[in-house]
Short mmCIF file of C-alpha atoms and ligand atoms in Angstrom, two decimals:
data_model
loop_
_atom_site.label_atom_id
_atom_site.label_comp_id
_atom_site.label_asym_id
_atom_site.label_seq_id
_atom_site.Cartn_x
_atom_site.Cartn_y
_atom_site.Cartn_z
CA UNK Z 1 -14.04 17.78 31.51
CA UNK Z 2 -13.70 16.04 28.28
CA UNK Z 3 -11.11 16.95 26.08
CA UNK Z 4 -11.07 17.75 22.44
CA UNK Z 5 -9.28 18.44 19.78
CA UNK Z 6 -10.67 21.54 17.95
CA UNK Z 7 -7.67 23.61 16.92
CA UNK Z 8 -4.38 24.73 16.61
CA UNK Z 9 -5.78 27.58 18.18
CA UNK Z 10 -5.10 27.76 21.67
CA UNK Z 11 -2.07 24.90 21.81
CA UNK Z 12 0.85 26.63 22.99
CA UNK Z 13 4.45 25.32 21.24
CA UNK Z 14 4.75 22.86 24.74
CA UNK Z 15 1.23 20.70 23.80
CA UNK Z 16 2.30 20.49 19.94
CA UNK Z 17 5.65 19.42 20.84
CA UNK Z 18 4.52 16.94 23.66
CA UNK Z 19 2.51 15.41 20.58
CA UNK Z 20 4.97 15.21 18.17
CA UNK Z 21 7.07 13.76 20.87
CA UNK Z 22 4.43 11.18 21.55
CA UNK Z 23 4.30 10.45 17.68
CA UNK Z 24 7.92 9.10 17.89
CA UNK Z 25 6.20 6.45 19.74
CA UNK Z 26 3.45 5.76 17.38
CA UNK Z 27 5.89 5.76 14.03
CA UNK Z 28 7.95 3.22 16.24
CA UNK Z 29 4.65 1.05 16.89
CA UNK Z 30 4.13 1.31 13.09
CA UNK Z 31 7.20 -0.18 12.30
CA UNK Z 32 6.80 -3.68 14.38
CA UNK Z 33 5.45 -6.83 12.86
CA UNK Z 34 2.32 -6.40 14.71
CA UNK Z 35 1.70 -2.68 14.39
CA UNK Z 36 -1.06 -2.91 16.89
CA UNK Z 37 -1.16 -2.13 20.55
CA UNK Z 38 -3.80 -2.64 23.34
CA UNK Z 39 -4.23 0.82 24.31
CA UNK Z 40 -7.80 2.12 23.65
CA UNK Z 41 -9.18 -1.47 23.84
CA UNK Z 42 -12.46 -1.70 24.62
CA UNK Z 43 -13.16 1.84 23.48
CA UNK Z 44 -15.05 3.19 20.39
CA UNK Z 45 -14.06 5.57 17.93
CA UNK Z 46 -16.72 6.85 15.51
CA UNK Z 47 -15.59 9.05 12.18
CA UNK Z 48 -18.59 11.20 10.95
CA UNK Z 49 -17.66 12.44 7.70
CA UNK Z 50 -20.15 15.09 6.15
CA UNK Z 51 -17.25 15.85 3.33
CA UNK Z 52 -15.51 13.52 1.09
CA UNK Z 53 -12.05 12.42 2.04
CA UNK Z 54 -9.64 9.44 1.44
CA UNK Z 55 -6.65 10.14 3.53
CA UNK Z 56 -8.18 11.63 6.70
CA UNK Z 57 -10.96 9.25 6.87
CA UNK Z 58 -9.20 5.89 6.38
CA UNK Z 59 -5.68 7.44 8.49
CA UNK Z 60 -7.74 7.90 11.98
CA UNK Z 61 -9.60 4.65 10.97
CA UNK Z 62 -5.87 2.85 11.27
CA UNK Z 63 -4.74 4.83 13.92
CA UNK Z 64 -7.92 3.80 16.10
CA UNK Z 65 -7.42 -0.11 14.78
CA UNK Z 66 -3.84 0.29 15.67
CA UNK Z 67 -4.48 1.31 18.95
CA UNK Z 68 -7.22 -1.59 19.47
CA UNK Z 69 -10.71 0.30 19.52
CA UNK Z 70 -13.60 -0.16 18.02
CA UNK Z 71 -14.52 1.87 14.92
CA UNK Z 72 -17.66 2.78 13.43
CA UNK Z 73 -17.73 4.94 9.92
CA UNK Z 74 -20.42 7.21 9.51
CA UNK Z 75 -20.29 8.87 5.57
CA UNK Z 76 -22.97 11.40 4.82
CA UNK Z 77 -23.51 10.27 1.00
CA UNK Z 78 -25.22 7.07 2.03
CA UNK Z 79 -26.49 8.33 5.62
CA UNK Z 80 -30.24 9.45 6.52
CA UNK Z 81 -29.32 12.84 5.96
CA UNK Z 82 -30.79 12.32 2.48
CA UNK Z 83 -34.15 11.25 4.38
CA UNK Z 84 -34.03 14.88 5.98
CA UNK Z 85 -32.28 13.68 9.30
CA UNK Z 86 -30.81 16.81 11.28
CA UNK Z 87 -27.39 17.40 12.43
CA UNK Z 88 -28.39 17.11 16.21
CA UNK Z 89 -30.27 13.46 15.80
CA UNK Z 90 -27.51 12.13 13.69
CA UNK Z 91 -24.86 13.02 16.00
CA UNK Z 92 -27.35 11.54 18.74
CA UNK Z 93 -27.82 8.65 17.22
CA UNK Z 94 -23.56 7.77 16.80
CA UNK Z 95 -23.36 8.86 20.11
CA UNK Z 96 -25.79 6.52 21.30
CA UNK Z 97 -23.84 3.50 20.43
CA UNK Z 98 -21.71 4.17 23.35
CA UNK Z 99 -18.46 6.51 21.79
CA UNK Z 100 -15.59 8.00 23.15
CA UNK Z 101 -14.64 10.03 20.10
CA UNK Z 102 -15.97 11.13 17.29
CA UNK Z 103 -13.62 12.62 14.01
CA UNK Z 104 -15.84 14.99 12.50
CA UNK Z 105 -15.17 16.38 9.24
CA UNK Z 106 -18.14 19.08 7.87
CA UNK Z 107 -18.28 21.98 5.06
CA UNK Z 108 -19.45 24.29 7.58
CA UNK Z 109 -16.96 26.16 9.97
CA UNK Z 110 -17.46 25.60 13.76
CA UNK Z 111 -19.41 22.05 13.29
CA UNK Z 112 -17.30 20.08 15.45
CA UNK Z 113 -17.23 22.85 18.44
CA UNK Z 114 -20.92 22.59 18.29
CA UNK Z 115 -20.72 18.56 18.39
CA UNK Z 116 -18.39 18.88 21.33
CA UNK Z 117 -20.89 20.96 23.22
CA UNK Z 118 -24.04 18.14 22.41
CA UNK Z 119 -21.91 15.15 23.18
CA UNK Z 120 -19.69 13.51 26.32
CA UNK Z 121 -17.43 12.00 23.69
CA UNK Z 122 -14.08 13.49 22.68
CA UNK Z 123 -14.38 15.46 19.61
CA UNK Z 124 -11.81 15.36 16.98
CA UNK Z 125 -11.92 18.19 14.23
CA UNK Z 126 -11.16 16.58 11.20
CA UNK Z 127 -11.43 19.44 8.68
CA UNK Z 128 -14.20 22.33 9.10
CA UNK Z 129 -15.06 23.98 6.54
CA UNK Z 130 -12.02 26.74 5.63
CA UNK Z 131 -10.85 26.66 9.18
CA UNK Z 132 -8.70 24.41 10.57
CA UNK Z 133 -7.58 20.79 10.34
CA UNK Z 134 -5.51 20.67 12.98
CA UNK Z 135 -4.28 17.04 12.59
CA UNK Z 136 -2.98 18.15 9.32
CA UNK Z 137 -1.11 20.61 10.60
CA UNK Z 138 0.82 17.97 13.33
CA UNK Z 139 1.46 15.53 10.81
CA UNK Z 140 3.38 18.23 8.46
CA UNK Z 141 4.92 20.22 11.48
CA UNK Z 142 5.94 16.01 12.61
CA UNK Z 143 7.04 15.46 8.93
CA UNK Z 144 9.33 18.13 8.80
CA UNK Z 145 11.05 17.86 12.24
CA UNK Z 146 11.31 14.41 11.32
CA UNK Z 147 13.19 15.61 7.92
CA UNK Z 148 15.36 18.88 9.55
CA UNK Z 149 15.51 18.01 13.25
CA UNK Z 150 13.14 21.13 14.37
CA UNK Z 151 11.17 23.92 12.50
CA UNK Z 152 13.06 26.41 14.52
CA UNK Z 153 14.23 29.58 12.59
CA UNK Z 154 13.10 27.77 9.32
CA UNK Z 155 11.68 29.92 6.13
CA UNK Z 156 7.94 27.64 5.10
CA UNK Z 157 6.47 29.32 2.16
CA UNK Z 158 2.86 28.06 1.50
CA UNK Z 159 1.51 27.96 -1.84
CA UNK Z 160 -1.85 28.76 -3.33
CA UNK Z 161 -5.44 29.02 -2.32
CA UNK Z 162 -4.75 29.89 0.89
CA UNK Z 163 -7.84 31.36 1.28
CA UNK Z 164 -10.21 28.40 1.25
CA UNK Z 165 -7.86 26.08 3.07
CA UNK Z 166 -8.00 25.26 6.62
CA UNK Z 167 -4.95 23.27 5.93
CA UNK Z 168 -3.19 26.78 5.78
CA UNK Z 169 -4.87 28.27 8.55
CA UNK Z 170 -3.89 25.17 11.08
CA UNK Z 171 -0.48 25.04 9.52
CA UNK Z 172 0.58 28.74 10.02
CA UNK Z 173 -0.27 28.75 13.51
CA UNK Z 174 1.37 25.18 14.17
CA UNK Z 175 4.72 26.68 11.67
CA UNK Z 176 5.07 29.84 13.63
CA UNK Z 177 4.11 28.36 16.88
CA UNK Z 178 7.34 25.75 16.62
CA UNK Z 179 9.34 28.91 15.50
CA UNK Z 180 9.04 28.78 11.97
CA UNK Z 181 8.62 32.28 9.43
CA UNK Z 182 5.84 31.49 7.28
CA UNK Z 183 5.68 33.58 4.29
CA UNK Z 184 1.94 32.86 1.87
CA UNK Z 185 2.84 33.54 -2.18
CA UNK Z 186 -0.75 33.36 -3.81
CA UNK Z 187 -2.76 35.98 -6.12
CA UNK Z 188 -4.57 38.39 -3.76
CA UNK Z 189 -7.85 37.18 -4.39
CA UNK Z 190 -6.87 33.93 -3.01
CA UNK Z 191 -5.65 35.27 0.33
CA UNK Z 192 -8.48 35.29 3.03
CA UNK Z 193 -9.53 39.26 2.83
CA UNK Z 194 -7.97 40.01 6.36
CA UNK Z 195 -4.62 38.84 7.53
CA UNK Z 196 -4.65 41.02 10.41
CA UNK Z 197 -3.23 38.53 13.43
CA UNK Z 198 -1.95 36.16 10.82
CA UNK Z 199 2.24 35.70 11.79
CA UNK Z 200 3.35 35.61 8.50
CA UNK Z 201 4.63 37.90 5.05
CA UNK Z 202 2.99 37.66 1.83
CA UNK Z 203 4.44 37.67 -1.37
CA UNK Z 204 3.26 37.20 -5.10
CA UNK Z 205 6.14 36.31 -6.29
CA UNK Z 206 6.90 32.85 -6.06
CA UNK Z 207 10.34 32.44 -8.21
CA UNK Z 208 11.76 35.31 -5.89
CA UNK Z 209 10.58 33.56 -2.45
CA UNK Z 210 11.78 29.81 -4.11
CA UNK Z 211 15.71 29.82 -3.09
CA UNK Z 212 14.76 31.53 0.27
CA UNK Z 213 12.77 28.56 1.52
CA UNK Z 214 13.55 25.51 3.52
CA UNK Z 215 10.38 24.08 3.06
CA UNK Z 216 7.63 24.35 -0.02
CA UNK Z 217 4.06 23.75 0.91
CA UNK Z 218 1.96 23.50 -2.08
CA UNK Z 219 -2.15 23.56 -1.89
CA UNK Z 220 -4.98 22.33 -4.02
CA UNK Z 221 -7.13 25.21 -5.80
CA UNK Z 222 -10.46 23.95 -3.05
CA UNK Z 223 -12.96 24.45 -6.08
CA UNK Z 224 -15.78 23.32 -4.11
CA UNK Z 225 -15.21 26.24 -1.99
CA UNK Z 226 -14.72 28.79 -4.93
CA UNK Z 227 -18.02 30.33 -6.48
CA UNK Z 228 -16.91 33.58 -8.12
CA UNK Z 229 -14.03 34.21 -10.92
CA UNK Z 230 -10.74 34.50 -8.50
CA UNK Z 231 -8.39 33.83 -11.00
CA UNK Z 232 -8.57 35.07 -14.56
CA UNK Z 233 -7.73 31.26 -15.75
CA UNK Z 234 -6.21 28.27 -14.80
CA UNK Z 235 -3.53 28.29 -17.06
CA UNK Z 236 -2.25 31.87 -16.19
CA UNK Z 237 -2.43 30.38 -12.35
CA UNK Z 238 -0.32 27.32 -13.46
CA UNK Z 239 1.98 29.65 -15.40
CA UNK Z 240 2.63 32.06 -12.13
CA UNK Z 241 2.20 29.64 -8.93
CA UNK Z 242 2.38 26.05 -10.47
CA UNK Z 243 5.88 24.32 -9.17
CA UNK Z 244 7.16 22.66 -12.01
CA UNK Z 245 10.40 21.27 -12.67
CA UNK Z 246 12.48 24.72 -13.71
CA UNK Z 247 10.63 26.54 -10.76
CA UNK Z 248 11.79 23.62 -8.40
CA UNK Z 249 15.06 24.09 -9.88
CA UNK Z 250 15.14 27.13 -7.83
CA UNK Z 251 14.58 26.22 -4.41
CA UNK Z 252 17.90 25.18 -2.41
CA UNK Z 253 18.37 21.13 -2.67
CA UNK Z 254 17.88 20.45 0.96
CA UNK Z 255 14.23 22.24 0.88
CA UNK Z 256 11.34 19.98 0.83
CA UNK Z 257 8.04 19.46 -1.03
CA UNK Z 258 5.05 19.39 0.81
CA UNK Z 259 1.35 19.01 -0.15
CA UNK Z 260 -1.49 17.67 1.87
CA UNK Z 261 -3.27 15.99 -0.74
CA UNK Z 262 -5.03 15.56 -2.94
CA UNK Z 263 -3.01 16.41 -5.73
CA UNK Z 264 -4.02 18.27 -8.84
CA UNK Z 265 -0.90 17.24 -11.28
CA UNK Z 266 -0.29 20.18 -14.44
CA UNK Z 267 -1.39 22.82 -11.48
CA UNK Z 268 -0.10 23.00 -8.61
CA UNK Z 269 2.70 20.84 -9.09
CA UNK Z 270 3.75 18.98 -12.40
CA UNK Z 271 4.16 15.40 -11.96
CA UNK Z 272 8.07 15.50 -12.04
CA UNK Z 273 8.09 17.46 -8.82
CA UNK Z 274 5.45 14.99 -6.87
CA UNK Z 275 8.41 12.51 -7.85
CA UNK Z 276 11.06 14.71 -7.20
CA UNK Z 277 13.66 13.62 -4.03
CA UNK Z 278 13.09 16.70 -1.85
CA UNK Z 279 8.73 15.99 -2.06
CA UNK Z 280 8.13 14.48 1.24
CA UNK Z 281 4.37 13.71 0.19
CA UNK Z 282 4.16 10.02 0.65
CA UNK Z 283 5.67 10.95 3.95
CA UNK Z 284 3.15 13.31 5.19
CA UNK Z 285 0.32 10.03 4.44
CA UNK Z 286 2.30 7.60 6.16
CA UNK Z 287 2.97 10.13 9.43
CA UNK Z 288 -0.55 10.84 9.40
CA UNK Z 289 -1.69 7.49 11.15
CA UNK Z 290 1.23 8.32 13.98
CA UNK Z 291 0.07 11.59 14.75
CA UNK Z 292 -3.60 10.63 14.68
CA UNK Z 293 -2.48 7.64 16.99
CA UNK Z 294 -0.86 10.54 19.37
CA UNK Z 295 -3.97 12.44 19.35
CA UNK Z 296 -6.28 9.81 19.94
CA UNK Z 297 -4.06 7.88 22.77
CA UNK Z 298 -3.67 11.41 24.15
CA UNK Z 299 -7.64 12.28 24.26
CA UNK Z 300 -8.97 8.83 25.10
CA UNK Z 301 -5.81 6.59 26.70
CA UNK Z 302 -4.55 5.71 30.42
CA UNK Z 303 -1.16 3.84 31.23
CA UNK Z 304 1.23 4.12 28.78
CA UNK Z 305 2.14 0.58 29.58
CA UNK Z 306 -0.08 -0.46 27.20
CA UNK Z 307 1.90 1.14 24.43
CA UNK Z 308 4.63 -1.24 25.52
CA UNK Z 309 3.08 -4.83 24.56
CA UNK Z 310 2.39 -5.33 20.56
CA UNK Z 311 -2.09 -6.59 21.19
CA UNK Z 312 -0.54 -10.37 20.60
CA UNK Z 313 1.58 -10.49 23.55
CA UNK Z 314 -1.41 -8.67 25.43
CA UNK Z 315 -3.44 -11.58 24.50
CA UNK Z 316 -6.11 -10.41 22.64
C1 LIG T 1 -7.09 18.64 2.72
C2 LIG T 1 -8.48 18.94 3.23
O1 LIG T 1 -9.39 18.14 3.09
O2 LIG T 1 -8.61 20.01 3.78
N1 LIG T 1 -6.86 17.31 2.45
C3 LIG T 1 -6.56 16.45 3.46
O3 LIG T 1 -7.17 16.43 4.50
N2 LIG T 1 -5.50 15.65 3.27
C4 LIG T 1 -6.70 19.53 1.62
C5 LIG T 1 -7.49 19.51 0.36
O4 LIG T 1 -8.59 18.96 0.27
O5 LIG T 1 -7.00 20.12 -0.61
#
């Protein structure tokens, strides 16, 4: 059977961890002179992105040229989807060139489980819609261990449109899976409209949650999502949810600053608190291409010997 990655849904605390553990060895690889190891040579990874994206896109693009494959980019903008190409023959087409995964990334919930059931290749869900992004979700739950040492019994509050973000949905399961309380501060009308089965609190009140926290996860307002009035204006968001410098003044001086990116400076953060010490942001990016390494070596690789010569040494 070929194995995907769809989800946070469905990994039980062992598989994350056995990933993040895994990532230890990726950051490591990162770090050499020659940051690039043998392991998926002679394989093909194909990123079909149907959404725009700077960090995802070009992060699993390093991770596969770190591990040695192949890569092929596929962006919708300048693809024959504009010539009236389905779904189906596009993906048939990639897969035709002879890949072993594909990172899909698509507006539409579900894409990528669909892709998984038309291909052989491994499917990688990249970002669907306002559902998950599971990859996201390692490389903060790996960010954070690597900053505190576990997420166990931790307080996470996360910040925003929750509604409209998969990042949130793929990070509470991934927070509370590791043993984390996850507690979502946003306006009502941007909190999905059932959070029955959701292992978290809720608050509104974002200066009272601030010095409980151990960890601040800030989100974009995902305005390409939003197409009715949620909030009465962006400035009376800013003025109740946006972290600025006096806000950040109340959480406790070991928390840290998260945000997936991209960043909308003046709302949900100010500038001074994307530069603040405790704002692991930069971190998050940099973690990304380990993880993605991890999940890709994991889905597609054989004999971790080959994680043990740098490609020069393997003579490539
Ligand atoms: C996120 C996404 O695309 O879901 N960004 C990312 O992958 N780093 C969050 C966002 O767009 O706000």
């Amino acid at each position: 059977m070929t194995a995907h990655l769809l989800g946070i849904d469905g990994m039980d605390r062992a598989e994350i961890e056995e990933l993040l553990d895994l990532t230890d060895t990726f950051a490591e690889i990162g770090r050499r002179p020659i940051a690039r190891v043998p392991a998926l040579r002679g394989r093909t990874v194909a990123t079909l992105f149907f959404e725009d994206s700077t960090r995802t896109r070009v992060s699993f693009d390093t991770a596969a040229k770190r591990l040695s494959a192949d890569t092929l980019n596929f962006a919708a903008g300048s693809s024959s989807l504009s010539k009236g190409e389905s779904l189906r023959d596009t993906v048939d087409v990639i897969a035709s060139y002879g890949v072993d995964a594909l990172v899909v990334r698509h507006p539409m919930a579900g894409t990528p489980h669909r892709i998984a059931d038309w291909t052989d290749a491994s499917v990688v869900n990249a970002g669907d819609g306002s559902h998950e992004h599971p990859t996201q979700a390692l490389l903060d739950a790996y960010t954070i261990r690597q900053h505190r040492g576990s997420l166990d019994g931790m307080h996470i509050g996360i910040v925003g449109d929750i509604r409209h973000s998969r990042v949130a949905r793929s990070n509470v399961l991934a927070f509370s899976a590791l043993g984390a309380q996850v507690t979502l501060v946003a306006p009502t009308t941007l909190l999905p409209p059932s959070l029955v089965g959701w292992p978290v609190r809720v608050s509104q009140d974002l200066d009272e949650v601030l010095p409980t926290l151990d960890a601040c996860y800030l989100l974009r307002m995902q305005s390409e999502r939003i197409t009715e009035g949620l909030i009465p204006s962006l400035r009376e968001y800013v003025a109740d949810y946006g972290l600025n410098a006096t806000r950040a003044a109340r959480l406790p001086t070991e928390a840290l600053i998260c945000h997936p990116g991209p960043t909308n400076r003046g709302v949900e953060l100010s500038a001074e608190v994307a530069a603040d010490p405790r704002s692991v942001i930069l971190d998050q990016v940099v973690n990304g291409v380990s993880v993605r390494m991890a999940v890709l070596f994991l889905l597609l690789g054989s004999g971790r010997e080959l994680l043990e010569r740098s490609e020069s040494e393997a003579g490539a």
